[in-house]
mmCIF file of C-alpha atoms in Angstrom:
data_model
loop_
_atom_site.group_PDB
_atom_site.id
_atom_site.type_symbol
_atom_site.label_atom_id
_atom_site.label_comp_id
_atom_site.label_asym_id
_atom_site.label_seq_id
_atom_site.Cartn_x
_atom_site.Cartn_y
_atom_site.Cartn_z
ATOM 1 C CA MET A 1 -4.122 -67.607 40.052
ATOM 2 C CA ASP A 2 -1.786 -65.043 39.601
ATOM 3 C CA LYS A 3 -0.590 -66.554 36.368
ATOM 4 C CA LYS A 4 -4.136 -67.609 35.876
ATOM 5 C CA LYS A 5 -4.832 -63.498 36.041
ATOM 6 C CA LYS A 6 -1.752 -62.362 34.446
ATOM 7 C CA SER A 7 -2.381 -64.701 31.156
ATOM 8 C CA LEU A 8 -6.488 -63.324 31.352
ATOM 9 C CA LYS A 9 -4.874 -59.418 30.992
ATOM 10 C CA LYS A 10 -2.664 -60.599 27.918
ATOM 11 C CA ILE A 11 -5.894 -61.658 26.160
ATOM 12 C CA ILE A 12 -7.655 -58.763 26.964
ATOM 13 C CA VAL A 13 -4.660 -56.280 25.807
ATOM 14 C CA ALA A 14 -4.477 -57.964 22.698
ATOM 15 C CA ALA A 15 -8.113 -58.337 22.310
ATOM 16 C CA ASP A 16 -8.040 -54.129 22.626
ATOM 17 C CA VAL A 17 -5.791 -53.704 20.325
ATOM 18 C CA ALA A 18 -6.826 -55.986 17.529
ATOM 19 C CA VAL A 19 -10.131 -54.569 18.012
ATOM 20 C CA THR A 20 -7.920 -50.893 17.736
ATOM 21 C CA LEU A 21 -5.931 -52.355 14.438
ATOM 22 C CA LEU A 22 -9.367 -53.791 13.222
ATOM 23 C CA LEU A 23 -10.994 -49.975 13.302
ATOM 24 C CA ILE A 24 -7.936 -48.159 12.016
ATOM 25 C CA ALA A 25 -8.066 -51.038 9.037
ATOM 26 C CA GLY A 26 -12.011 -50.669 8.898
ATOM 27 C CA TYR A 27 -11.147 -46.138 8.373
ATOM 28 C CA CYS A 28 -8.601 -46.903 6.251
ATOM 29 C CA ILE A 29 -10.906 -48.895 3.893
ATOM 30 C CA PHE A 30 -14.155 -47.363 4.448
ATOM 31 C CA PHE A 31 -13.705 -43.622 5.429
ATOM 32 C CA SER A 32 -10.278 -42.744 4.194
ATOM 33 C CA SER A 33 -10.789 -40.071 1.612
ATOM 34 C CA MET A 34 -10.355 -42.182 -2.052
ATOM 35 C CA ASN A 35 -8.466 -39.259 -3.101
ATOM 36 C CA LYS A 36 -4.985 -39.677 -3.766
ATOM 37 C CA ALA A 37 -4.666 -36.417 -5.411
ATOM 38 C CA ASP A 38 -4.263 -32.796 -3.730
ATOM 39 C CA GLU A 39 -6.862 -31.560 -6.267
ATOM 40 C CA ARG A 40 -10.535 -32.643 -6.776
ATOM 41 C CA GLN A 41 -11.068 -35.179 -9.120
ATOM 42 C CA TYR A 42 -14.180 -36.926 -10.925
ATOM 43 C CA VAL A 43 -14.578 -40.549 -12.622
ATOM 44 C CA TYR A 44 -16.828 -40.204 -15.171
ATOM 45 C CA ILE A 45 -18.658 -43.490 -15.863
ATOM 46 C CA ASP A 46 -20.491 -44.450 -18.827
ATOM 47 C CA ASP A 47 -23.837 -45.737 -20.647
ATOM 48 C CA ASP A 48 -21.393 -49.056 -21.760
ATOM 49 C CA ASP A 49 -19.070 -49.469 -18.437
ATOM 50 C CA ASN A 50 -19.057 -52.128 -16.362
ATOM 51 C CA ILE A 51 -18.055 -53.079 -12.580
ATOM 52 C CA ASP A 52 -14.355 -54.072 -14.470
ATOM 53 C CA SER A 53 -13.934 -50.608 -15.975
ATOM 54 C CA VAL A 54 -15.480 -48.132 -13.454
ATOM 55 C CA ILE A 55 -12.757 -50.324 -10.989
ATOM 56 C CA VAL A 56 -9.828 -49.907 -13.833
ATOM 57 C CA LYS A 57 -11.393 -45.606 -13.692
ATOM 58 C CA MET A 58 -11.689 -45.710 -9.848
ATOM 59 C CA ASP A 59 -7.705 -47.479 -9.345
ATOM 60 C CA ALA A 60 -6.383 -44.337 -11.380
ATOM 61 C CA LEU A 61 -7.437 -41.757 -9.158
ATOM 62 C CA CYS A 62 -8.065 -43.608 -5.530
ATOM 63 C CA THR A 63 -5.531 -44.393 -2.489
ATOM 64 C CA PRO A 64 -5.387 -48.795 -2.374
ATOM 65 C CA GLN A 65 -7.274 -49.085 0.652
ATOM 66 C CA SER A 66 -10.221 -46.833 -0.162
ATOM 67 C CA MET A 67 -9.914 -49.015 -3.597
ATOM 68 C CA LEU A 68 -10.192 -51.828 -1.097
ATOM 69 C CA GLY A 69 -12.929 -51.112 1.339
ATOM 70 C CA PHE A 70 -14.740 -50.038 -2.762
ATOM 71 C CA LYS A 71 -14.276 -53.718 -4.171
ATOM 72 C CA LEU A 72 -15.577 -55.321 -1.017
ATOM 73 C CA LEU A 73 -19.014 -53.175 -0.978
ATOM 74 C CA ALA A 74 -19.283 -53.617 -4.367
ATOM 75 C CA SER A 75 -19.042 -57.825 -4.229
ATOM 76 C CA VAL A 76 -21.938 -57.589 -2.023
ATOM 77 C CA THR A 77 -24.157 -55.765 -3.422
ATOM 78 C CA SER A 78 -25.863 -55.320 -6.537
ATOM 79 C CA TYR A 79 -24.253 -52.424 -8.347
ATOM 80 C CA ALA A 80 -22.653 -54.709 -10.554
ATOM 81 C CA ASP A 81 -25.757 -55.451 -11.841
ATOM 82 C CA HIS A 82 -26.481 -51.297 -11.380
ATOM 83 C CA VAL A 83 -24.447 -49.754 -13.490
ATOM 84 C CA ARG A 84 -25.291 -45.804 -13.703
ATOM 85 C CA SER A 85 -23.423 -43.357 -15.632
ATOM 86 C CA GLY A 86 -22.509 -39.932 -14.363
ATOM 87 C CA ARG A 87 -20.127 -38.175 -13.253
ATOM 88 C CA TYR A 88 -19.103 -38.073 -9.378
ATOM 89 C CA ASP A 89 -16.979 -36.397 -7.081
ATOM 90 C CA VAL A 90 -14.084 -38.673 -5.456
ATOM 91 C CA GLY A 91 -11.973 -35.432 -4.054
ATOM 92 C CA ASP A 92 -13.767 -34.033 -1.832
ATOM 93 C CA GLY A 93 -12.671 -36.216 1.794
ATOM 94 C CA LYS A 94 -15.138 -38.777 1.559
ATOM 95 C CA GLY A 95 -14.131 -42.431 2.116
ATOM 96 C CA ALA A 96 -15.591 -45.457 0.201
ATOM 97 C CA PHE A 97 -18.668 -45.842 1.882
ATOM 98 C CA ASN A 98 -19.732 -42.384 0.941
ATOM 99 C CA VAL A 99 -18.199 -42.956 -2.531
ATOM 100 C CA PHE A 100 -19.959 -46.110 -3.840
ATOM 101 C CA ARG A 101 -23.531 -44.912 -1.713
ATOM 102 C CA ARG A 102 -22.955 -41.695 -3.950
ATOM 103 C CA ILE A 103 -22.256 -43.979 -7.565
ATOM 104 C CA LYS A 104 -24.786 -46.565 -6.218
ATOM 105 C CA ASN A 105 -27.634 -44.378 -6.355
ATOM 106 C CA GLY A 106 -26.448 -41.883 -9.820
ATOM 107 C CA MET A 107 -25.586 -39.115 -6.911
ATOM 108 C CA GLN A 108 -24.060 -37.099 -9.695
ATOM 109 C CA ALA A 109 -22.336 -33.919 -9.323
ATOM 110 C CA PRO A 110 -23.392 -31.650 -12.088
ATOM 111 C CA VAL A 111 -20.959 -30.063 -14.429
ATOM 112 C CA ASN A 112 -20.561 -26.582 -15.071
ATOM 113 C CA LEU A 113 -21.849 -26.477 -18.565
ATOM 114 C CA THR A 114 -21.124 -22.695 -20.288
ATOM 115 C CA ILE A 115 -22.834 -21.687 -23.171
ATOM 116 C CA PRO A 116 -19.631 -21.530 -26.047
ATOM 117 C CA ASN A 117 -19.662 -17.802 -28.113
ATOM 118 C CA VAL A 118 -19.629 -19.720 -30.617
ATOM 119 C CA ARG A 119 -20.101 -19.021 -34.709
ATOM 120 C CA THR A 120 -21.196 -22.255 -36.163
ATOM 121 C CA VAL A 121 -23.411 -25.206 -35.075
ATOM 122 C CA GLU A 122 -20.559 -27.618 -34.971
ATOM 123 C CA ARG A 123 -18.355 -25.838 -33.490
ATOM 124 C CA LEU A 124 -21.778 -25.584 -31.175
ATOM 125 C CA ALA A 125 -22.444 -29.515 -30.935
ATOM 126 C CA GLY A 126 -18.084 -29.969 -30.647
ATOM 127 C CA ALA A 127 -18.318 -27.867 -27.834
ATOM 128 C CA LEU A 128 -20.896 -29.542 -25.789
ATOM 129 C CA SER A 129 -19.496 -33.042 -26.326
ATOM 130 C CA LYS A 130 -16.249 -31.844 -24.900
ATOM 131 C CA LYS A 131 -18.167 -31.204 -21.858
ATOM 132 C CA LEU A 132 -21.297 -33.763 -21.263
ATOM 133 C CA MET A 133 -21.507 -37.409 -22.345
ATOM 134 C CA MET A 134 -22.645 -36.649 -26.086
ATOM 135 C CA ASP A 135 -21.484 -37.664 -29.132
ATOM 136 C CA SER A 136 -21.415 -34.308 -31.402
ATOM 137 C CA VAL A 137 -22.383 -35.801 -34.206
ATOM 138 C CA THR A 138 -25.705 -36.721 -32.732
ATOM 139 C CA VAL A 139 -26.363 -32.907 -31.606
ATOM 140 C CA LEU A 140 -24.976 -32.081 -34.655
ATOM 141 C CA LYS A 141 -28.083 -34.275 -35.937
ATOM 142 C CA ALA A 142 -30.379 -32.896 -33.539
ATOM 143 C CA LEU A 143 -29.376 -28.847 -33.993
ATOM 144 C CA THR A 144 -29.875 -29.602 -37.801
ATOM 145 C CA ASP A 145 -33.295 -30.987 -38.230
ATOM 146 C CA SER A 146 -36.635 -28.844 -38.694
ATOM 147 C CA ALA A 147 -38.741 -31.464 -36.525
ATOM 148 C CA VAL A 148 -36.389 -31.237 -33.124
ATOM 149 C CA CYS A 149 -36.347 -26.823 -33.820
ATOM 150 C CA ALA A 150 -39.689 -26.408 -34.271
ATOM 151 C CA LYS A 151 -40.667 -28.597 -31.227
ATOM 152 C CA TYR A 152 -39.132 -25.169 -30.085
ATOM 153 C CA HIS A 153 -40.502 -22.662 -32.615
ATOM 154 C CA TYR A 154 -36.876 -22.185 -34.098
ATOM 155 C CA THR A 155 -35.448 -23.397 -37.081
ATOM 156 C CA PRO A 156 -32.293 -24.775 -38.322
ATOM 157 C CA GLN A 157 -31.091 -21.744 -38.982
ATOM 158 C CA THR A 158 -32.305 -19.838 -35.813
ATOM 159 C CA ILE A 159 -31.817 -22.445 -33.052
ATOM 160 C CA VAL A 160 -29.058 -20.905 -31.696
ATOM 161 C CA CYS A 161 -30.786 -18.333 -30.811
ATOM 162 C CA MET A 162 -32.207 -20.908 -28.062
ATOM 163 C CA PHE A 163 -28.771 -20.903 -26.411
ATOM 164 C CA ILE A 164 -28.558 -18.033 -24.234
ATOM 165 C CA PRO A 165 -24.440 -17.861 -23.276
ATOM 166 C CA ASN A 166 -24.385 -18.318 -19.618
ATOM 167 C CA THR A 167 -23.984 -20.555 -16.959
ATOM 168 C CA TYR A 168 -25.862 -23.683 -16.476
ATOM 169 C CA ASP A 169 -25.450 -26.437 -13.663
ATOM 170 C CA VAL A 170 -26.601 -29.831 -15.529
ATOM 171 C CA TYR A 171 -25.582 -33.341 -15.598
ATOM 172 C CA TRP A 172 -23.253 -35.326 -17.329
ATOM 173 C CA ASN A 173 -24.605 -37.407 -19.235
ATOM 174 C CA ILE A 174 -27.749 -35.278 -20.495
ATOM 175 C CA SER A 175 -29.689 -37.186 -23.526
ATOM 176 C CA THR A 176 -29.516 -34.245 -26.165
ATOM 177 C CA ASP A 177 -33.514 -34.005 -25.561
ATOM 178 C CA LYS A 178 -33.488 -33.201 -22.325
ATOM 179 C CA LEU A 179 -30.615 -30.482 -22.709
ATOM 180 C CA LEU A 180 -32.556 -28.695 -25.580
ATOM 181 C CA ASP A 181 -35.589 -28.627 -23.076
ATOM 182 C CA ARG A 182 -33.244 -27.201 -20.318
ATOM 183 C CA MET A 183 -31.755 -24.720 -22.933
ATOM 184 C CA ASP A 184 -35.592 -24.124 -24.124
ATOM 185 C CA LYS A 185 -36.218 -23.544 -20.768
ATOM 186 C CA GLU A 186 -33.664 -21.337 -19.216
ATOM 187 C CA SER A 187 -33.922 -18.944 -23.127
ATOM 188 C CA LYS A 188 -38.003 -17.929 -21.231
ATOM 189 C CA ARG A 189 -36.491 -17.099 -18.140
ATOM 190 C CA PHE A 190 -33.662 -14.764 -19.881
ATOM 191 C CA TRP A 191 -36.518 -13.302 -22.271
ATOM 192 C CA ASN A 192 -38.198 -11.571 -18.919
ATOM 193 C CA ASP A 193 -40.943 -9.435 -19.482
ATOM 194 C CA GLU A 194 -38.524 -6.271 -19.366
ATOM 195 C CA ARG A 195 -36.330 -7.909 -22.232
ATOM 196 C CA THR A 196 -39.199 -8.544 -24.731
ATOM 197 C CA GLN A 197 -41.638 -5.656 -24.140
ATOM 198 C CA LYS A 198 -37.812 -3.817 -26.145
ATOM 199 C CA ALA A 199 -38.107 -5.993 -28.072
ATOM 200 C CA ASN A 200 -41.796 -5.550 -29.483
ATOM 201 C CA ASP A 201 -40.827 -1.794 -28.887
ATOM 202 C CA MET A 202 -37.767 -2.356 -31.603
ATOM 203 C CA LYS A 203 -40.982 -4.205 -33.595
ATOM 204 C CA LEU A 204 -37.941 -7.057 -33.313
ATOM 205 C CA THR A 205 -38.973 -10.827 -32.817
ATOM 206 C CA LYS A 206 -36.458 -12.092 -29.600
ATOM 207 C CA GLU A 207 -34.557 -14.167 -32.627
ATOM 208 C CA GLN A 208 -33.991 -11.153 -34.673
ATOM 209 C CA VAL A 209 -32.745 -9.332 -32.254
ATOM 210 C CA ILE A 210 -30.131 -12.075 -31.300
ATOM 211 C CA THR A 211 -29.100 -12.278 -34.761
ATOM 212 C CA LEU A 212 -28.542 -8.583 -34.173
ATOM 213 C CA ALA A 213 -26.390 -8.709 -31.962
ATOM 214 C CA SER A 214 -24.336 -11.473 -33.352
ATOM 215 C CA ILE A 215 -24.067 -8.639 -35.585
ATOM 216 C CA VAL A 216 -22.790 -6.701 -32.890
ATOM 217 C CA ASP A 217 -20.728 -8.966 -31.525
ATOM 218 C CA GLU A 218 -18.564 -9.639 -34.695
ATOM 219 C CA GLU A 219 -18.469 -6.207 -35.929
ATOM 220 C CA THR A 220 -16.131 -5.439 -32.377
ATOM 221 C CA ALA A 221 -15.059 -6.262 -28.605
ATOM 222 C CA ASN A 222 -15.457 -2.598 -26.994
ATOM 223 C CA ASP A 223 -18.198 -3.478 -25.306
ATOM 224 C CA GLN A 224 -19.281 0.163 -24.714
ATOM 225 C CA GLU A 225 -19.655 0.882 -28.311
ATOM 226 C CA LYS A 226 -21.959 -1.489 -28.842
ATOM 227 C CA PRO A 227 -24.548 0.419 -28.434
ATOM 228 C CA MET A 228 -23.436 2.556 -30.870
ATOM 229 C CA VAL A 229 -22.847 -0.267 -33.042
ATOM 230 C CA ALA A 230 -26.092 -1.479 -32.385
ATOM 231 C CA GLY A 231 -28.014 1.647 -33.279
ATOM 232 C CA MET A 232 -26.336 2.063 -36.468
ATOM 233 C CA TYR A 233 -27.340 -0.924 -37.806
ATOM 234 C CA TYR A 234 -30.911 -0.434 -36.666
ATOM 235 C CA ASN A 235 -31.055 3.008 -38.365
ATOM 236 C CA ARG A 236 -30.163 0.458 -41.442
ATOM 237 C CA LEU A 237 -32.931 -1.732 -41.155
ATOM 238 C CA MET A 238 -35.481 0.971 -40.658
ATOM 239 C CA ALA A 239 -34.749 2.634 -43.169
ATOM 240 C CA ASP A 240 -34.349 -0.471 -45.688
ATOM 241 C CA MET A 241 -31.365 -0.627 -46.295
ATOM 242 C CA PRO A 242 -28.886 -3.370 -46.567
ATOM 243 C CA LEU A 243 -26.635 -3.764 -43.575
ATOM 244 C CA GLN A 244 -23.394 -4.238 -45.363
ATOM 245 C CA ALA A 245 -21.851 -5.551 -42.280
ATOM 246 C CA ASP A 246 -18.695 -7.138 -43.478
ATOM 247 C CA PRO A 247 -18.989 -10.158 -40.882
ATOM 248 C CA THR A 248 -21.758 -11.513 -42.812
ATOM 249 C CA ILE A 249 -19.347 -12.251 -45.198
ATOM 250 C CA LYS A 250 -17.480 -13.951 -43.743
ATOM 251 C CA PHE A 251 -20.154 -16.154 -42.731
ATOM 252 C CA ALA A 252 -21.453 -16.662 -45.999
ATOM 253 C CA LEU A 253 -17.798 -18.296 -47.653
ATOM 254 C CA ASN A 254 -17.549 -20.375 -43.916
ATOM 255 C CA ASP A 255 -13.871 -18.531 -43.312
ATOM 256 C CA PHE A 256 -13.761 -16.957 -40.218
ATOM 257 C CA SER A 257 -9.449 -16.253 -40.972
ATOM 258 C CA ILE A 258 -10.811 -13.296 -43.518
ATOM 259 C CA ARG A 259 -8.116 -10.277 -42.406
ATOM 260 C CA ARG A 260 -10.085 -7.703 -45.298
ATOM 261 C CA ILE A 261 -13.261 -8.074 -47.438
ATOM 262 C CA TYR A 262 -12.895 -7.329 -50.932
ATOM 263 C CA HIS A 263 -15.199 -6.580 -53.312
ATOM 264 C CA ASN A 264 -15.080 -9.818 -54.683
ATOM 265 C CA MET A 265 -16.151 -11.465 -51.400
ATOM 266 C CA LEU A 266 -19.207 -9.173 -51.787
ATOM 267 C CA GLN A 267 -20.644 -11.526 -54.742
ATOM 268 C CA VAL A 268 -21.420 -14.277 -52.688
ATOM 269 C CA ASN A 269 -24.544 -15.972 -53.291
ATOM 270 C CA SER A 270 -26.048 -16.631 -49.405
ATOM 271 C CA PRO A 271 -28.806 -15.403 -47.719
ATOM 272 C CA TYR A 272 -26.343 -14.369 -45.295
ATOM 273 C CA ASN A 273 -24.996 -11.685 -47.677
ATOM 274 C CA THR A 274 -25.724 -8.351 -46.615
ATOM 275 C CA TYR A 275 -24.556 -6.680 -49.226
ATOM 276 C CA LYS A 276 -26.909 -8.322 -51.526
ATOM 277 C CA ASN A 277 -29.561 -8.733 -49.418
ATOM 278 C CA THR A 278 -32.121 -6.015 -46.832
ATOM 279 C CA GLY A 279 -32.666 -6.880 -43.778
ATOM 280 C CA LEU A 280 -31.383 -8.966 -41.255
ATOM 281 C CA PRO A 281 -30.275 -13.055 -42.691
ATOM 282 C CA PRO A 282 -31.852 -15.734 -41.832
ATOM 283 C CA GLY A 283 -30.242 -16.268 -38.262
ATOM 284 C CA PRO A 284 -27.419 -15.724 -35.752
ATOM 285 C CA ILE A 285 -24.068 -15.364 -37.218
ATOM 286 C CA ARG A 286 -22.922 -16.960 -33.666
ATOM 287 C CA ILE A 287 -23.874 -17.200 -30.657
ATOM 288 C CA PRO A 288 -23.908 -13.178 -28.893
ATOM 289 C CA THR A 289 -22.856 -11.986 -25.632
ATOM 290 C CA VAL A 290 -25.729 -11.461 -23.141
ATOM 291 C CA VAL A 291 -23.902 -7.436 -23.213
ATOM 292 C CA GLY A 292 -24.542 -7.917 -27.279
ATOM 293 C CA ILE A 293 -27.847 -8.947 -27.347
ATOM 294 C CA ASP A 294 -28.244 -5.892 -24.296
ATOM 295 C CA ALA A 295 -26.613 -3.938 -26.292
ATOM 296 C CA VAL A 296 -29.626 -4.424 -28.908
ATOM 297 C CA LEU A 297 -32.063 -3.951 -26.597
ATOM 298 C CA ASN A 298 -30.781 -0.364 -25.033
ATOM 299 C CA TYR A 299 -29.110 0.603 -28.669
ATOM 300 C CA THR A 300 -28.044 4.673 -29.190
ATOM 301 C CA HIS A 301 -30.405 6.542 -30.642
ATOM 302 C CA HIS A 302 -28.513 8.610 -33.461
ATOM 303 C CA LYS A 303 -28.729 9.455 -36.632
ATOM 304 C CA TYR A 304 -25.105 7.095 -38.277
ATOM 305 C CA LEU A 305 -25.960 5.421 -41.055
ATOM 306 C CA TYR A 306 -21.912 4.353 -42.325
ATOM 307 C CA MET A 307 -19.258 2.665 -39.626
ATOM 308 C CA CYS A 308 -15.892 2.172 -40.351
ATOM 309 C CA ALA A 309 -12.892 0.560 -38.597
ATOM 310 C CA LYS A 310 -10.964 3.094 -37.186
ATOM 311 C CA GLU A 311 -7.398 3.843 -38.471
ATOM 312 C CA ASP A 312 -5.447 3.181 -34.926
ATOM 313 C CA PHE A 313 -7.103 -0.763 -35.354
ATOM 314 C CA SER A 314 -8.230 0.060 -31.280
ATOM 315 C CA GLY A 315 -11.245 -1.703 -32.464
ATOM 316 C CA THR A 316 -13.154 0.793 -32.160
ATOM 317 C CA HIS A 317 -15.132 2.960 -35.076
ATOM 318 C CA ASN A 318 -15.388 6.474 -37.571
ATOM 319 C CA PHE A 319 -19.439 6.331 -37.340
ATOM 320 C CA ALA A 320 -21.171 8.937 -40.331
ATOM 321 C CA GLU A 321 -24.377 10.085 -41.194
ATOM 322 C CA THR A 322 -23.412 10.606 -45.388
ATOM 323 C CA TYR A 323 -21.956 8.105 -48.048
ATOM 324 C CA GLN A 324 -18.987 11.064 -48.216
ATOM 325 C CA GLU A 325 -18.081 11.265 -44.748
ATOM 326 C CA HIS A 326 -17.903 7.169 -45.109
ATOM 327 C CA LEU A 327 -16.224 7.169 -47.620
ATOM 328 C CA GLN A 328 -13.136 9.320 -45.972
ATOM 329 C CA ASN A 329 -12.912 7.526 -42.716
ATOM 330 C CA ALA A 330 -12.686 4.464 -45.537
ATOM 331 C CA ALA A 331 -9.931 5.401 -47.048
ATOM 332 C CA LYS A 332 -8.215 6.170 -43.867
ATOM 333 C CA TYR A 333 -8.590 3.419 -42.477
ATOM 334 C CA SER A 334 -8.144 1.175 -45.896
ATOM 335 C CA ASP A 335 -4.726 3.013 -46.772
ATOM 336 C CA ALA A 336 -3.767 1.234 -43.026
ATOM 337 C CA LEU A 337 -4.183 -1.940 -43.610
ATOM 338 C CA ASN A 338 -1.667 -0.542 -46.736
ATOM 339 C CA LYS A 339 0.357 0.470 -44.246
ATOM 340 C CA ARG A 340 0.375 -2.606 -42.491
ATOM 341 C CA GLY A 341 0.629 -4.618 -45.443
ATOM 342 C CA ILE A 342 -2.524 -6.489 -43.691
ATOM 343 C CA LYS A 343 -4.413 -8.260 -46.708
#
């Protein structure tokens, strides 16, 4: 009898050990953190991915034991027939069970998309394609399509006005159409009653404000000086004088490496040449900063009509009311360029 009790006790202990080991194994496989790195990681699943390519991508990021759990879950569900594209978090300490549920149900981790202050629509398309599951050619085609732009009441020259350079949470696999819808919504939110009223008081459209802001941003990186620069250009605009903004020449020539504008460059035949044409160019010469936009809306009221970069290369400007005073400022700056050998 004692032998039978001892034998039963051993069986019970063995069973307990087996159950404990199974529980530990189950925890390791299904609930221990999938991420094998110290930093947070994401898996990016494309439209053309299948179960095999997803597993290859997951293998590179996850621990072997958690991948066993992921594969088991995939094999007993219909995931292979319903692979969903997206950006999924695998590095927040969750196990295979939770991560698989996210990926299977399309529960994405959003991307923090910051609209860059780029100069051309081509660069904008390229920047968006690097952050999102988008082809830059497709994005560029949409941004230069007159019909697409007209849908949002813009032209191919002004469509970048819709991209307010803030940071937005979007899904990595967002379509081009949905992204444009989102940017349109954010633009309308940005142009609140206060900003809209200020633009109306200046007798400028929102697109004209942004176009002027793009010039201001190109002229100075000094945020404190931007309202002064904006005021100078606004004075010229109201006086029907050519803006004569050097950055528009660089845009017209599509050469942003130019450090010094020469007289022959001013002859370029382009609607963006503000030396040959009065008024604002057809659209922004870059996506301006919010600071730049607000600098225009809150421009400094003064009588200056001219400005020239300071000869100390501080990034700020000398302002003048008369052309004679401006010529003196320009001569000082030209001498400083020559001394430094800047051509």
